[in-house]
mmCIF file of C-alpha atoms in Angstrom:
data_model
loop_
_atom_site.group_PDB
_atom_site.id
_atom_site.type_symbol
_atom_site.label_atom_id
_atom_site.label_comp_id
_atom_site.label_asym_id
_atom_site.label_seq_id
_atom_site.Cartn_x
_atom_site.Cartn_y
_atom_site.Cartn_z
ATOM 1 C CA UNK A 1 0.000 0.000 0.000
ATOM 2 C CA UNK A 2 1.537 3.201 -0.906
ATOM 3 C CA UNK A 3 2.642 5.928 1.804
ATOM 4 C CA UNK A 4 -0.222 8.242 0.917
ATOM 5 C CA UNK A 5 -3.094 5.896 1.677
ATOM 6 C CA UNK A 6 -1.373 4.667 5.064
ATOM 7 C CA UNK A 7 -1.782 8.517 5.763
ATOM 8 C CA UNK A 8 -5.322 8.913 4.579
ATOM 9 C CA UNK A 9 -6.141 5.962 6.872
ATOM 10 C CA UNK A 10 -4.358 7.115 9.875
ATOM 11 C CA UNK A 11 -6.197 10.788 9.853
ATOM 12 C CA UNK A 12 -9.819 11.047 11.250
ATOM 13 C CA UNK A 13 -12.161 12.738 8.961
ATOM 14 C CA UNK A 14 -12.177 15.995 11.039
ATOM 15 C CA UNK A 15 -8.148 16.054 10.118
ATOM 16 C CA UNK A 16 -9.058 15.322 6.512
ATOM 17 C CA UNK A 17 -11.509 17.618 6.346
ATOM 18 C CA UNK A 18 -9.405 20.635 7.378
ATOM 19 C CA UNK A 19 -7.241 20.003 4.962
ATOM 20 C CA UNK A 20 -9.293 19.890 2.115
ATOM 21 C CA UNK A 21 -10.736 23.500 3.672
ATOM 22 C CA UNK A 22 -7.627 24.936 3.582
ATOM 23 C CA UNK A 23 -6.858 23.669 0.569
ATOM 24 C CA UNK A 24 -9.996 25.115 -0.918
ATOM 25 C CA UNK A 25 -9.383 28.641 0.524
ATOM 26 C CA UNK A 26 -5.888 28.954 -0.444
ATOM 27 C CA UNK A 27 -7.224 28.198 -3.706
ATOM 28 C CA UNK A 28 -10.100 30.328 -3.635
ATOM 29 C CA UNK A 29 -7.797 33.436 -2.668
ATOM 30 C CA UNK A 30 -5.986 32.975 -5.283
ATOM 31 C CA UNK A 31 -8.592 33.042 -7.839
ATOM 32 C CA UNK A 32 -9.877 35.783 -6.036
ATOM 33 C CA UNK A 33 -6.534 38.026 -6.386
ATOM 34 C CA UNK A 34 -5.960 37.103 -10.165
ATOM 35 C CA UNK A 35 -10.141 38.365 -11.233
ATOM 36 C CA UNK A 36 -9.255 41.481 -8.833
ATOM 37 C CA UNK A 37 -6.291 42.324 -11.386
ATOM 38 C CA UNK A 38 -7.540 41.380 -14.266
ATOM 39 C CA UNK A 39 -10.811 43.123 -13.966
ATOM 40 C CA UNK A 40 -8.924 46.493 -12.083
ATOM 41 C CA UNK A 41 -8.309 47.789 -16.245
ATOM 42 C CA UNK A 42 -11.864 46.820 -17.325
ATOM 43 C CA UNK A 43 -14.645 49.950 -16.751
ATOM 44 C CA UNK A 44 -18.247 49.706 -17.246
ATOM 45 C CA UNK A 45 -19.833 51.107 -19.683
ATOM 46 C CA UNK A 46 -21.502 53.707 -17.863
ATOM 47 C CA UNK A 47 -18.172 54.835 -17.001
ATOM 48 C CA UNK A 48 -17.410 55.336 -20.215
ATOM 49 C CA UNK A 49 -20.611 57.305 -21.205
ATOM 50 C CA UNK A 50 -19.488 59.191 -17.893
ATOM 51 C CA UNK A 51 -16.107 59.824 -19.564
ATOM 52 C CA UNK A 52 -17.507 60.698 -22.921
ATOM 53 C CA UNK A 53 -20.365 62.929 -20.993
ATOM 54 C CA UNK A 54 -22.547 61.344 -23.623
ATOM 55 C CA UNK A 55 -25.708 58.956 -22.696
ATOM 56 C CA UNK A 56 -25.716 54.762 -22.683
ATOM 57 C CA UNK A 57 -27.686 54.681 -25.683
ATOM 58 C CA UNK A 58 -24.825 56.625 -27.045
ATOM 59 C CA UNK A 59 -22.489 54.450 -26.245
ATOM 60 C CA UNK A 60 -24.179 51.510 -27.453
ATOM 61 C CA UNK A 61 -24.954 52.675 -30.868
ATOM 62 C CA UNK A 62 -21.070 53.584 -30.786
ATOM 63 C CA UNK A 63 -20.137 49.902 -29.877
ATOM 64 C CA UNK A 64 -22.987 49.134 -32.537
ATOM 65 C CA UNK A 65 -21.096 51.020 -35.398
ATOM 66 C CA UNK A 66 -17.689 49.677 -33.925
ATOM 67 C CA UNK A 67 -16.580 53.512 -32.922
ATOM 68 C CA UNK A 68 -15.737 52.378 -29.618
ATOM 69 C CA UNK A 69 -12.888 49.669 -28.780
ATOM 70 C CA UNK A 70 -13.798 45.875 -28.828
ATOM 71 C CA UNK A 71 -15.807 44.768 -25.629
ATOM 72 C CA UNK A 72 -15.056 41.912 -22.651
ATOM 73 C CA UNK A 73 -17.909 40.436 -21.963
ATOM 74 C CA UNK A 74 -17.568 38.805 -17.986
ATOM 75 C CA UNK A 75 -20.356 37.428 -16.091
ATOM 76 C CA UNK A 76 -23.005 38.842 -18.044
ATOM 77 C CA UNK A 77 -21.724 42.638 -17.807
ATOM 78 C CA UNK A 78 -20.007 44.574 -20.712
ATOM 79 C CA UNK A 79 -16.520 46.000 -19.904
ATOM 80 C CA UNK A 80 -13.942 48.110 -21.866
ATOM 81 C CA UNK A 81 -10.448 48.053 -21.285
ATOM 82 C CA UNK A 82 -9.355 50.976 -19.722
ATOM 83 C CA UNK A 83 -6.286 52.592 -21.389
ATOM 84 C CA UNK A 84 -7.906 51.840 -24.966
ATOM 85 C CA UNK A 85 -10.555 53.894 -24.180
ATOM 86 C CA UNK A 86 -8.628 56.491 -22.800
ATOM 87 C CA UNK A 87 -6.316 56.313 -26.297
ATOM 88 C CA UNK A 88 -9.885 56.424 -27.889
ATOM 89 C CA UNK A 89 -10.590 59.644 -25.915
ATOM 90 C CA UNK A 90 -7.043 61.732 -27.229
ATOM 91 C CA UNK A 91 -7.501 61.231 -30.623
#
């Protein structure tokens, strides 16, 4: 019998079962760090209308007619990434 089961069979299931917890957080918080910095460069697209001082329905028929950088769609919302639209805004 390898080493690993011998383990498994010598812990109790509370011991087993904080492991897998802490297992599951430390992988959890990392998830959690990486979709906080990938998602710190994305802005809604009300913040872009805010940024344009135009309306939403502005900015859609702009993302419509492709005026407006290409889109990230996450989790059902509609982002932008940030420093293209701010390129967008100096020309």
């Amino acid at each position: 019998m390898p080493n690993i089961y011998r383990k498994l069979a010598d812990m109790n299931v509370e011991e087993i079962q904080n492991i897998i917890r802490s297992t599951v957080k430390e992988s959890m918080a990392a998830y959690q760090t990486k979709e906080e910095n990938s998602t710190s460069n994305l802005i809604t697209m009300k913040e872009v209308a805010a940024l344009y001082k135009v309306s939403l329905v502005t900015i859609h028929k702009w993302r419509k007619h492709k005026i407006l950088p290409p889109t990230i769609k996450k989790g059902g919302r509609v982002f932008f990434r940030r420093d293209e639209i701010l390129k967008s805004l100096e020309k």
